[in-house]
mmCIF file of C-alpha atoms and ligand atoms in Angstrom:
data_model
loop_
_atom_site.group_PDB
_atom_site.id
_atom_site.type_symbol
_atom_site.label_atom_id
_atom_site.label_comp_id
_atom_site.label_asym_id
_atom_site.label_seq_id
_atom_site.Cartn_x
_atom_site.Cartn_y
_atom_site.Cartn_z
ATOM 1 C CA MET A 1 -36.322 19.930 -193.953
ATOM 2 C CA GLU A 2 -35.503 19.319 -197.608
ATOM 3 C CA GLU A 3 -37.811 16.967 -199.527
ATOM 4 C CA LYS A 4 -34.901 14.854 -200.729
ATOM 5 C CA GLY A 5 -32.002 13.920 -198.478
ATOM 6 C CA ALA A 6 -28.474 15.083 -199.300
ATOM 7 C CA SER A 7 -25.879 12.629 -200.515
ATOM 8 C CA PHE A 8 -23.710 10.881 -197.962
ATOM 9 C CA GLU A 9 -20.696 12.882 -199.220
ATOM 10 C CA ARG A 10 -22.484 16.227 -198.919
ATOM 11 C CA ALA A 11 -23.732 15.504 -195.399
ATOM 12 C CA MET A 12 -20.261 14.328 -194.356
ATOM 13 C CA GLU A 13 -18.662 17.467 -195.820
ATOM 14 C CA GLU A 14 -20.971 19.592 -193.663
ATOM 15 C CA LEU A 15 -20.183 17.499 -190.627
ATOM 16 C CA GLU A 16 -16.434 17.692 -191.271
ATOM 17 C CA GLU A 17 -16.736 21.455 -191.535
ATOM 18 C CA ALA A 18 -18.588 21.655 -188.205
ATOM 19 C CA HIS A 19 -16.144 19.275 -186.543
ATOM 20 C CA GLY A 20 -13.212 21.336 -187.807
ATOM 21 C CA LYS A 21 -14.558 24.364 -185.917
ATOM 22 C CA ASP A 22 -14.775 22.504 -182.601
ATOM 23 C CA PHE A 23 -11.950 22.439 -180.083
ATOM 24 C CA LEU A 24 -10.490 19.035 -179.406
ATOM 25 C CA PHE A 25 -8.962 18.094 -176.061
ATOM 26 C CA GLU A 26 -5.937 16.609 -177.814
ATOM 27 C CA ASP A 27 -5.052 20.057 -179.195
ATOM 28 C CA GLY A 28 -4.259 21.058 -175.624
ATOM 29 C CA ARG A 29 -5.934 24.508 -175.718
ATOM 30 C CA VAL A 30 -8.967 23.675 -173.554
ATOM 31 C CA LEU A 31 -8.022 24.556 -169.984
ATOM 32 C CA GLY A 32 -11.441 25.199 -168.482
ATOM 33 C CA SER A 33 -13.315 21.972 -169.138
ATOM 34 C CA MET A 34 -13.982 19.270 -166.562
ATOM 35 C CA CYS A 35 -14.190 16.696 -169.349
ATOM 36 C CA THR A 36 -11.301 15.201 -171.279
ATOM 37 C CA LYS A 37 -10.612 12.858 -174.167
ATOM 38 C CA PRO A 38 -12.241 9.554 -173.209
ATOM 39 C CA MET A 39 -9.762 6.754 -172.680
ATOM 40 C CA ASP A 40 -8.764 4.500 -175.572
ATOM 41 C CA GLY A 41 -11.343 1.814 -176.242
ATOM 42 C CA SER A 42 -14.258 3.498 -174.487
ATOM 43 C CA VAL A 43 -15.442 5.162 -177.697
ATOM 44 C CA ASP A 44 -15.602 1.784 -179.490
ATOM 45 C CA VAL A 45 -17.537 0.320 -176.579
ATOM 46 C CA HIS A 46 -19.847 3.341 -176.622
ATOM 47 C CA SER A 47 -20.643 2.749 -180.303
ATOM 48 C CA LYS A 48 -21.271 -0.952 -179.756
ATOM 49 C CA PHE A 49 -24.030 -0.211 -177.223
ATOM 50 C CA ILE A 50 -25.508 2.709 -179.142
ATOM 51 C CA GLU A 51 -28.923 1.000 -179.555
ATOM 52 C CA SER A 52 -29.513 0.015 -175.964
ATOM 53 C CA ASN A 53 -32.021 1.970 -173.906
ATOM 54 C CA LEU A 54 -32.130 1.358 -170.176
ATOM 55 C CA GLY A 55 -35.381 3.263 -170.040
ATOM 56 C CA ASN A 56 -36.802 -0.072 -171.199
ATOM 57 C CA PRO A 57 -34.547 -2.428 -169.232
ATOM 58 C CA GLY A 58 -36.357 -5.679 -170.053
ATOM 59 C CA LEU A 59 -35.023 -5.476 -173.607
ATOM 60 C CA TYR A 60 -31.441 -4.932 -172.502
ATOM 61 C CA PRO A 61 -30.711 -7.376 -169.683
ATOM 62 C CA GLY A 62 -27.002 -7.418 -170.565
ATOM 63 C CA THR A 63 -26.682 -3.646 -170.344
ATOM 64 C CA ARG A 64 -28.789 -3.645 -167.176
ATOM 65 C CA GLN A 65 -26.297 -6.104 -165.665
ATOM 66 C CA LEU A 66 -23.453 -3.736 -166.545
ATOM 67 C CA GLU A 67 -25.300 -0.935 -164.766
ATOM 68 C CA GLU A 68 -25.684 -3.142 -161.677
ATOM 69 C CA LYS A 69 -21.993 -3.958 -161.771
ATOM 70 C CA ILE A 70 -21.132 -0.254 -162.016
ATOM 71 C CA ILE A 71 -23.300 0.466 -158.966
ATOM 72 C CA SER A 72 -21.499 -2.281 -157.100
ATOM 73 C CA ILE A 73 -17.987 -1.133 -158.113
ATOM 74 C CA VAL A 74 -18.742 2.505 -157.292
ATOM 75 C CA SER A 75 -20.317 1.406 -154.027
ATOM 76 C CA SER A 76 -17.076 -0.265 -152.990
ATOM 77 C CA LEU A 77 -15.017 2.740 -154.117
ATOM 78 C CA LEU A 78 -17.158 5.037 -151.959
ATOM 79 C CA HIS A 79 -17.279 2.805 -148.866
ATOM 80 C CA GLY A 80 -20.877 1.786 -149.494
ATOM 81 C CA ASN A 81 -22.256 -1.658 -148.930
ATOM 82 C CA ASP A 82 -23.869 -2.559 -152.245
ATOM 83 C CA PHE A 83 -26.002 0.526 -152.174
ATOM 84 C CA TYR A 84 -28.615 1.517 -154.727
ATOM 85 C CA GLY A 85 -28.355 3.752 -157.704
ATOM 86 C CA GLN A 86 -28.457 4.517 -161.335
ATOM 87 C CA VAL A 87 -26.168 5.535 -164.146
ATOM 88 C CA GLN A 88 -27.468 8.869 -165.379
ATOM 89 C CA ALA A 89 -26.632 11.546 -167.927
ATOM 90 C CA GLY A 90 -24.428 13.790 -165.794
ATOM 91 C CA GLY A 91 -24.046 15.731 -162.576
ATOM 92 C CA THR A 92 -27.019 17.950 -163.407
ATOM 93 C CA GLU A 93 -29.462 15.063 -163.740
ATOM 94 C CA SER A 94 -28.113 13.391 -160.610
ATOM 95 C CA ASN A 95 -28.302 16.581 -158.543
ATOM 96 C CA ILE A 96 -31.897 17.159 -159.655
ATOM 97 C CA VAL A 97 -32.826 13.555 -158.840
ATOM 98 C CA ALA A 98 -31.175 13.796 -155.401
ATOM 99 C CA ALA A 99 -33.250 16.884 -154.569
ATOM 100 C CA TRP A 100 -36.393 15.210 -155.945
ATOM 101 C CA VAL A 101 -35.810 12.113 -153.823
ATOM 102 C CA ALA A 102 -35.114 14.193 -150.699
ATOM 103 C CA ARG A 103 -38.255 16.236 -151.232
ATOM 104 C CA ASN A 104 -40.449 13.160 -151.696
ATOM 105 C CA VAL A 105 -38.955 11.264 -148.761
ATOM 106 C CA SER A 106 -39.144 14.180 -146.345
ATOM 107 C CA GLY A 107 -42.207 16.039 -147.594
ATOM 108 C CA LYS A 108 -40.161 19.209 -147.034
ATOM 109 C CA ASN A 109 -39.155 21.926 -149.426
ATOM 110 C CA GLU A 110 -35.907 23.761 -148.656
ATOM 111 C CA VAL A 111 -32.561 23.089 -150.331
ATOM 112 C CA VAL A 112 -29.467 24.285 -148.464
ATOM 113 C CA PHE A 113 -26.370 24.733 -150.628
ATOM 114 C CA CYS A 114 -23.500 27.145 -150.757
ATOM 115 C CA GLU A 115 -22.507 30.012 -153.009
ATOM 116 C CA ASN A 116 -20.099 27.945 -155.038
ATOM 117 C CA ALA A 117 -22.352 24.899 -155.456
ATOM 118 C CA HIS A 118 -22.874 23.952 -159.098
ATOM 119 C CA PHE A 119 -25.646 25.938 -160.806
ATOM 120 C CA SER A 120 -27.547 22.701 -161.366
ATOM 121 C CA MET A 121 -28.860 23.184 -157.822
ATOM 122 C CA LEU A 122 -30.630 26.340 -158.985
ATOM 123 C CA LYS A 123 -32.133 24.332 -161.835
ATOM 124 C CA ALA A 124 -33.200 21.631 -159.361
ATOM 125 C CA CYS A 125 -34.972 24.211 -157.206
ATOM 126 C CA ASP A 126 -36.687 25.766 -160.194
ATOM 127 C CA VAL A 127 -37.841 22.479 -161.730
ATOM 128 C CA LEU A 128 -38.968 21.001 -158.411
ATOM 129 C CA ARG A 129 -40.357 24.281 -157.078
ATOM 130 C CA MET A 130 -38.166 23.979 -154.002
ATOM 131 C CA LYS A 131 -36.800 26.937 -152.058
ATOM 132 C CA PRO A 132 -33.063 27.609 -152.452
ATOM 133 C CA VAL A 133 -31.330 28.556 -149.189
ATOM 134 C CA GLU A 134 -27.817 29.788 -149.918
ATOM 135 C CA VAL A 135 -24.998 29.802 -147.391
ATOM 136 C CA GLY A 136 -21.607 31.466 -147.626
ATOM 137 C CA LEU A 137 -18.056 30.189 -147.759
ATOM 138 C CA ASN A 138 -15.282 29.927 -145.209
ATOM 139 C CA GLU A 139 -11.742 31.204 -145.843
ATOM 140 C CA ASN A 140 -10.897 28.040 -147.816
ATOM 141 C CA PHE A 141 -13.845 28.549 -150.183
ATOM 142 C CA GLU A 142 -15.712 25.670 -148.536
ATOM 143 C CA MET A 143 -19.286 25.654 -147.262
ATOM 144 C CA ASP A 144 -19.600 27.579 -143.982
ATOM 145 C CA VAL A 145 -20.773 24.912 -141.530
ATOM 146 C CA GLY A 146 -21.922 27.384 -138.852
ATOM 147 C CA GLU A 147 -24.197 29.033 -141.369
ATOM 148 C CA VAL A 148 -25.595 25.658 -142.433
ATOM 149 C CA GLU A 149 -26.530 24.946 -138.820
ATOM 150 C CA ASP A 150 -28.241 28.315 -138.571
ATOM 151 C CA LYS A 151 -30.151 27.830 -141.805
ATOM 152 C CA ILE A 152 -31.470 24.308 -141.285
ATOM 153 C CA THR A 153 -35.152 24.626 -140.405
ATOM 154 C CA ASP A 154 -38.131 22.321 -139.942
ATOM 155 C CA ASP A 155 -38.672 22.656 -143.690
ATOM 156 C CA THR A 156 -35.165 21.620 -144.805
ATOM 157 C CA ALA A 157 -35.394 18.702 -147.228
ATOM 158 C CA ILE A 158 -31.751 18.451 -148.259
ATOM 159 C CA VAL A 159 -28.271 19.833 -147.667
ATOM 160 C CA VAL A 160 -25.980 19.668 -150.706
ATOM 161 C CA ALA A 161 -22.218 19.627 -150.228
ATOM 162 C CA SER A 162 -19.489 19.592 -152.894
ATOM 163 C CA ALA A 163 -16.570 17.198 -152.910
ATOM 164 C CA GLY A 164 -14.595 19.032 -155.516
ATOM 165 C CA SER A 165 -16.298 22.355 -156.165
ATOM 166 C CA THR A 166 -16.620 23.378 -159.793
ATOM 167 C CA GLU A 167 -14.750 26.600 -159.220
ATOM 168 C CA LEU A 168 -11.695 25.601 -157.184
ATOM 169 C CA GLY A 169 -12.058 21.898 -156.416
ATOM 170 C CA ALA A 170 -12.674 22.647 -152.734
ATOM 171 C CA ILE A 171 -14.031 19.841 -150.548
ATOM 172 C CA ASP A 172 -16.729 21.029 -148.144
ATOM 173 C CA PRO A 173 -16.431 19.946 -144.475
ATOM 174 C CA ILE A 174 -18.556 16.872 -145.105
ATOM 175 C CA GLU A 175 -17.519 15.140 -141.865
ATOM 176 C CA GLU A 176 -19.044 17.978 -139.849
ATOM 177 C CA LEU A 177 -22.051 18.237 -142.167
ATOM 178 C CA SER A 178 -22.627 14.528 -141.734
ATOM 179 C CA GLU A 179 -22.814 14.973 -137.949
ATOM 180 C CA ILE A 180 -25.254 17.838 -138.335
ATOM 181 C CA CYS A 181 -27.505 16.025 -140.830
ATOM 182 C CA ARG A 182 -27.371 12.455 -139.502
ATOM 183 C CA GLU A 183 -30.861 10.999 -139.100
ATOM 184 C CA LYS A 184 -32.285 14.480 -139.495
ATOM 185 C CA VAL A 185 -31.728 15.824 -142.994
ATOM 186 C CA PHE A 186 -30.869 14.197 -146.335
ATOM 187 C CA LEU A 187 -27.212 15.007 -147.124
ATOM 188 C CA HIS A 188 -26.272 14.821 -150.812
ATOM 189 C CA VAL A 189 -22.615 14.984 -151.821
ATOM 190 C CA ASP A 190 -21.919 16.380 -155.261
ATOM 191 C CA ALA A 191 -18.674 14.599 -156.128
ATOM 192 C CA SER A 192 -19.333 14.940 -159.856
ATOM 193 C CA PHE A 193 -15.767 16.066 -160.305
ATOM 194 C CA GLY A 194 -14.017 14.784 -157.175
ATOM 195 C CA GLY A 195 -15.496 11.291 -157.022
ATOM 196 C CA PHE A 196 -12.789 9.765 -159.188
ATOM 197 C CA VAL A 197 -10.045 11.936 -157.615
ATOM 198 C CA ILE A 198 -10.437 12.114 -153.834
ATOM 199 C CA PRO A 199 -10.353 8.328 -153.220
ATOM 200 C CA PHE A 200 -6.767 8.305 -154.551
ATOM 201 C CA LEU A 201 -5.319 11.489 -153.015
ATOM 202 C CA GLY A 202 -4.378 9.927 -149.665
ATOM 203 C CA ASP A 203 -2.452 7.049 -151.302
ATOM 204 C CA LEU A 204 -0.504 9.615 -153.308
ATOM 205 C CA GLY A 205 0.477 11.592 -150.219
ATOM 206 C CA TYR A 206 -1.873 14.545 -150.753
ATOM 207 C CA PRO A 207 -4.177 15.765 -147.975
ATOM 208 C CA SER A 208 -7.640 14.267 -148.241
ATOM 209 C CA LYS A 209 -10.897 14.302 -146.320
ATOM 210 C CA PRO A 210 -13.679 11.746 -145.888
ATOM 211 C CA PHE A 211 -16.551 12.637 -148.172
ATOM 212 C CA ASP A 212 -18.454 9.443 -148.913
ATOM 213 C CA PHE A 213 -20.572 6.707 -147.281
ATOM 214 C CA GLN A 214 -18.007 6.058 -144.555
ATOM 215 C CA LEU A 215 -19.765 9.058 -142.985
ATOM 216 C CA ASP A 216 -23.082 7.861 -141.556
ATOM 217 C CA GLY A 217 -24.894 11.095 -142.354
ATOM 218 C CA VAL A 218 -24.232 10.937 -146.111
ATOM 219 C CA SER A 219 -27.429 9.911 -147.919
ATOM 220 C CA SER A 220 -26.333 10.068 -151.577
ATOM 221 C CA VAL A 221 -23.289 10.755 -153.714
ATOM 222 C CA VAL A 222 -22.886 11.523 -157.411
ATOM 223 C CA LEU A 223 -19.697 11.101 -159.429
ATOM 224 C CA ASP A 224 -19.307 11.612 -163.166
ATOM 225 C CA GLY A 225 -17.897 9.114 -165.601
ATOM 226 C CA HIS A 226 -17.476 11.795 -168.256
ATOM 227 C CA LYS A 227 -15.260 13.942 -166.035
ATOM 228 C CA MET A 228 -12.369 12.266 -164.181
ATOM 229 C CA GLY A 229 -13.992 8.845 -164.812
ATOM 230 C CA MET A 230 -12.249 8.964 -168.226
ATOM 231 C CA SER A 231 -15.336 7.753 -170.035
ATOM 232 C CA THR A 232 -17.637 9.112 -172.724
ATOM 233 C CA ILE A 233 -20.478 11.616 -172.399
ATOM 234 C CA PRO A 234 -23.082 10.964 -170.952
ATOM 235 C CA SER A 235 -22.407 9.290 -167.655
ATOM 236 C CA SER A 236 -22.771 9.988 -163.977
ATOM 237 C CA VAL A 237 -23.477 7.552 -161.180
ATOM 238 C CA LEU A 238 -25.958 8.498 -158.462
ATOM 239 C CA LEU A 239 -25.647 6.241 -155.444
ATOM 240 C CA LEU A 240 -28.085 6.216 -152.533
ATOM 241 C CA ARG A 241 -27.760 4.648 -149.116
ATOM 242 C CA LYS A 242 -31.411 3.525 -148.965
ATOM 243 C CA GLU A 243 -33.302 1.666 -151.671
ATOM 244 C CA ASP A 244 -36.611 3.131 -150.547
ATOM 245 C CA ASP A 245 -35.309 6.604 -151.282
ATOM 246 C CA LEU A 246 -35.072 5.848 -154.993
ATOM 247 C CA ARG A 247 -38.537 4.271 -154.934
ATOM 248 C CA SER A 248 -39.936 7.587 -153.747
ATOM 249 C CA ILE A 249 -39.747 8.933 -157.306
ATOM 250 C CA ALA A 250 -41.216 5.845 -158.995
ATOM 251 C CA VAL A 251 -44.088 6.207 -161.444
ATOM 252 C CA GLU A 252 -45.935 3.397 -163.173
ATOM 253 C CA SER A 253 -44.605 2.665 -166.651
ATOM 254 C CA PRO A 254 -47.330 0.489 -168.145
ATOM 255 C CA TYR A 255 -46.170 0.301 -171.769
ATOM 256 C CA LEU A 256 -42.585 -0.688 -170.934
ATOM 257 C CA THR A 257 -40.957 -3.912 -169.801
ATOM 258 C CA SER A 258 -40.711 -2.721 -166.191
ATOM 259 C CA LEU A 259 -43.679 -1.912 -163.969
ATOM 260 C CA HIS A 260 -42.166 1.271 -162.617
ATOM 261 C CA SER A 261 -39.760 3.913 -163.861
ATOM 262 C CA THR A 262 -37.477 5.431 -161.236
ATOM 263 C CA SER A 263 -35.485 7.732 -163.461
ATOM 264 C CA LEU A 264 -35.912 11.337 -164.502
ATOM 265 C CA LEU A 265 -35.281 10.506 -168.153
ATOM 266 C CA GLY A 266 -37.425 8.062 -170.098
ATOM 267 C CA THR A 267 -35.215 6.789 -172.894
ATOM 268 C CA ARG A 268 -31.743 6.538 -171.367
ATOM 269 C CA SER A 269 -28.582 6.562 -173.457
ATOM 270 C CA SER A 270 -26.902 3.418 -172.272
ATOM 271 C CA ALA A 271 -23.782 3.634 -174.414
ATOM 272 C CA GLY A 272 -22.320 5.682 -171.563
ATOM 273 C CA VAL A 273 -23.067 2.818 -169.178
ATOM 274 C CA ALA A 274 -21.034 0.344 -171.236
ATOM 275 C CA ALA A 275 -18.203 2.816 -171.800
ATOM 276 C CA LEU A 276 -17.968 3.626 -168.085
ATOM 277 C CA TYR A 277 -17.956 -0.059 -167.210
ATOM 278 C CA PHE A 278 -15.095 -0.529 -169.670
ATOM 279 C CA ALA A 279 -13.147 2.387 -168.163
ATOM 280 C CA MET A 280 -13.569 1.214 -164.568
ATOM 281 C CA ARG A 281 -12.955 -2.433 -165.375
ATOM 282 C CA THR A 282 -9.757 -1.826 -167.339
ATOM 283 C CA LEU A 283 -8.294 1.011 -165.255
ATOM 284 C CA GLY A 284 -9.018 -0.347 -161.810
ATOM 285 C CA ARG A 285 -7.884 1.627 -158.767
ATOM 286 C CA GLU A 286 -4.292 1.460 -160.002
ATOM 287 C CA GLY A 287 -5.148 3.070 -163.350
ATOM 288 C CA TYR A 288 -7.177 5.901 -161.799
ATOM 289 C CA ARG A 289 -4.466 6.475 -159.180
ATOM 290 C CA GLU A 290 -1.874 6.938 -161.952
ATOM 291 C CA ILE A 291 -4.133 9.398 -163.803
ATOM 292 C CA VAL A 292 -4.776 11.382 -160.619
ATOM 293 C CA LYS A 293 -1.045 11.333 -159.847
ATOM 294 C CA THR A 294 -0.144 12.838 -163.247
ATOM 295 C CA CYS A 295 -2.873 15.472 -162.950
ATOM 296 C CA MET A 296 -1.794 16.425 -159.419
ATOM 297 C CA VAL A 297 1.914 16.634 -160.350
ATOM 298 C CA ASN A 298 0.981 18.877 -163.270
ATOM 299 C CA THR A 299 -1.291 20.981 -161.048
ATOM 300 C CA MET A 300 1.534 21.577 -158.577
ATOM 301 C CA TYR A 301 3.835 22.405 -161.494
ATOM 302 C CA LEU A 302 1.300 24.962 -162.745
ATOM 303 C CA VAL A 303 1.143 26.513 -159.260
ATOM 304 C CA SER A 304 4.932 26.834 -159.121
ATOM 305 C CA GLU A 305 5.025 28.381 -162.594
ATOM 306 C CA VAL A 306 2.241 30.829 -161.717
ATOM 307 C CA LYS A 307 4.204 31.916 -158.652
ATOM 308 C CA ARG A 308 7.418 32.155 -160.697
ATOM 309 C CA ILE A 309 5.794 34.804 -162.892
ATOM 310 C CA ASN A 310 4.679 36.651 -159.744
ATOM 311 C CA LEU A 311 1.002 35.773 -159.842
ATOM 312 C CA GLY A 312 -0.857 34.157 -156.951
ATOM 313 C CA VAL A 313 -3.327 31.368 -156.274
ATOM 314 C CA PRO A 314 -6.387 31.835 -154.019
ATOM 315 C CA ILE A 315 -5.791 28.480 -152.295
ATOM 316 C CA GLU A 316 -3.217 25.750 -152.710
ATOM 317 C CA PRO A 317 -5.177 23.326 -154.916
ATOM 318 C CA VAL A 318 -6.734 20.360 -153.129
ATOM 319 C CA MET A 319 -7.267 18.587 -156.417
ATOM 320 C CA ASN A 320 -6.506 19.227 -160.061
ATOM 321 C CA ILE A 321 -8.191 22.619 -160.340
ATOM 322 C CA CYS A 322 -6.102 25.744 -159.930
ATOM 323 C CA GLY A 323 -7.338 29.311 -159.458
ATOM 324 C CA ILE A 324 -5.023 32.055 -160.732
ATOM 325 C CA LEU A 325 -5.268 35.580 -159.307
ATOM 326 C CA VAL A 326 -4.752 38.310 -161.875
ATOM 327 C CA ASP A 327 -5.565 42.025 -161.759
ATOM 328 C CA ASP A 328 -8.343 42.036 -164.301
ATOM 329 C CA PRO A 329 -9.556 38.461 -164.898
ATOM 330 C CA VAL A 330 -12.049 39.409 -167.618
ATOM 331 C CA ARG A 331 -9.441 41.269 -169.671
ATOM 332 C CA VAL A 332 -6.778 38.594 -169.152
ATOM 333 C CA ARG A 333 -9.187 35.881 -170.115
ATOM 334 C CA GLU A 334 -10.160 37.755 -173.277
ATOM 335 C CA GLU A 335 -6.539 38.257 -174.245
ATOM 336 C CA LEU A 336 -5.795 34.589 -173.620
ATOM 337 C CA ASP A 337 -8.796 33.781 -175.763
ATOM 338 C CA GLY A 338 -7.201 35.882 -178.506
ATOM 339 C CA LYS A 339 -4.211 33.556 -178.241
ATOM 340 C CA ASN A 340 -6.555 30.615 -178.576
ATOM 341 C CA TRP A 341 -6.504 29.526 -174.906
ATOM 342 C CA LYS A 342 -9.882 28.436 -173.551
ATOM 343 C CA VAL A 343 -9.633 29.340 -169.874
ATOM 344 C CA SER A 344 -12.613 29.778 -167.581
ATOM 345 C CA MET A 345 -13.299 31.915 -164.529
ATOM 346 C CA SER A 346 -14.310 31.478 -160.932
ATOM 347 C CA ARG A 347 -16.727 33.857 -159.175
ATOM 348 C CA HIS A 348 -15.674 33.059 -155.600
ATOM 349 C CA PRO A 349 -13.053 34.461 -155.737
ATOM 350 C CA ASP A 350 -12.933 36.390 -158.968
ATOM 351 C CA CYS A 351 -10.018 34.706 -160.736
ATOM 352 C CA LEU A 352 -8.981 32.574 -163.685
ATOM 353 C CA ARG A 353 -9.420 28.866 -163.321
ATOM 354 C CA VAL A 354 -7.536 26.016 -164.963
ATOM 355 C CA VAL A 355 -8.777 22.444 -164.722
ATOM 356 C CA VAL A 356 -5.672 20.280 -165.052
ATOM 357 C CA MET A 357 -7.240 17.353 -166.874
ATOM 358 C CA PRO A 358 -5.134 14.576 -168.432
ATOM 359 C CA HIS A 359 -4.930 16.511 -171.724
ATOM 360 C CA VAL A 360 -3.285 19.446 -169.884
ATOM 361 C CA THR A 361 0.289 18.230 -170.041
ATOM 362 C CA ARG A 362 3.478 19.858 -168.790
ATOM 363 C CA GLN A 363 4.222 21.131 -172.310
ATOM 364 C CA VAL A 364 0.755 22.675 -172.498
ATOM 365 C CA ILE A 365 1.358 24.347 -169.132
ATOM 366 C CA ASP A 366 4.734 25.752 -170.265
ATOM 367 C CA SER A 367 3.223 27.227 -173.386
ATOM 368 C CA PHE A 368 0.198 28.594 -171.477
ATOM 369 C CA VAL A 369 2.288 30.220 -168.730
ATOM 370 C CA HIS A 370 4.439 31.879 -171.380
ATOM 371 C CA ASP A 371 1.337 33.557 -172.860
ATOM 372 C CA LEU A 372 -0.165 34.225 -169.425
ATOM 373 C CA GLU A 373 2.967 36.146 -168.443
ATOM 374 C CA ASP A 374 2.676 38.160 -171.637
ATOM 375 C CA VAL A 375 -0.929 39.220 -171.130
ATOM 376 C CA SER A 376 -1.030 39.584 -167.348
ATOM 377 C CA GLY A 377 2.107 41.671 -166.968
ATOM 378 C CA GLY A 378 3.127 39.011 -164.412
HETATM 379 C C1 LIG B 401 -19.449 19.881 -159.031
HETATM 380 C C2 LIG B 401 -20.301 19.752 -160.268
HETATM 381 N N1 LIG B 401 -21.547 19.276 -160.152
HETATM 382 C C3 LIG B 401 -22.350 19.128 -161.221
HETATM 383 C C4 LIG B 401 -21.920 19.473 -162.482
HETATM 384 C C5 LIG B 401 -22.844 19.308 -163.673
HETATM 385 O O1 LIG B 401 -22.418 18.231 -164.422
HETATM 386 P P1 LIG B 401 -22.961 17.977 -165.906
HETATM 387 O O2 LIG B 401 -22.430 19.118 -166.710
HETATM 388 O O3 LIG B 401 -22.360 16.670 -166.253
HETATM 389 O O4 LIG B 401 -24.424 17.944 -165.854
HETATM 390 C C6 LIG B 401 -20.632 19.978 -162.652
HETATM 391 C C7 LIG B 401 -20.166 20.370 -163.989
HETATM 392 O O5 LIG B 401 -19.114 20.881 -164.200
HETATM 393 C C8 LIG B 401 -19.793 20.111 -161.519
HETATM 394 O O6 LIG B 401 -18.561 20.607 -161.599
#
């Protein structure tokens, strides 16, 4: 650190330079991210609450109330009955907390998840010193239920299912998993991506599956505000069916305004809480449904364009994530990168992957498919 601080202008110049190197969603080149440009207004709200710290809730009763309202709104969206929860920093934190809770409640140590579960489950196992038990996929790239049944043991603490897998947006057979786990094993649903999508698919005429608290065996669900929630980073909502479950991770917090802390983080960025409240309050179901509708229409358009240039898709998308089968995904991705397209890859199966977020418009798709045809020989 320099002895004397730089001038405002100098520091801003450096920041402008750094910002200029970053990709912006509005440029329409980022096709692999599960985040998007936060909705209008949420950034202002975020800034307004930049000081508040829900790690010390007694000082921020207003922000704490917003968090409670979020829990209540999300509870109703996910067929819960004023369940318990917390606004957290993202899917990773919520997945780790879910495993932590399940371990403490059950006193058991094994985590069952499938090959295409988000890598945060590996982090959870490492941090919590729990044993990962991986299961395979069925032909739709969903968790293989038969294998889950085989792999549940007396030491299983938690089964983790995805409702919107990172790779292809697949929804695991949560109805069947719920039957298997009910009153036996903690079932956590990672709907980090799908939580703000799946509730609206049925209304829009797309196939959908139950994935939330309407299934008795579901113990907790996470959904992310900074993904399809249209809000700012950081925000996820972890919701639990039983209040006691969250208490299982409580530690005394003597120097703060609350007696106990039941979160993984100490100081908690609460700007994301306010911004998510703003997004949910102003969009309502109608607003989210419209966003999901646009994303789904564009996803189906991408699929038809991919097929028009004689490439295939591993599965017909169930939500706004589309796999694209090409001969040599690594090479094609590199060449697309050379044309300034930021596309990601799936491992199961080995293919390109486009997340059709709100910033991925029809014009973006047209321009992308043009370059994809060029580099793939499609
Ligand atoms: C299904 C799923 N779960 C969890 C995560 C982790 O979320 P975060 O990056 O917000 O920690 C992701 C991220 O893409 C995800 O797709």
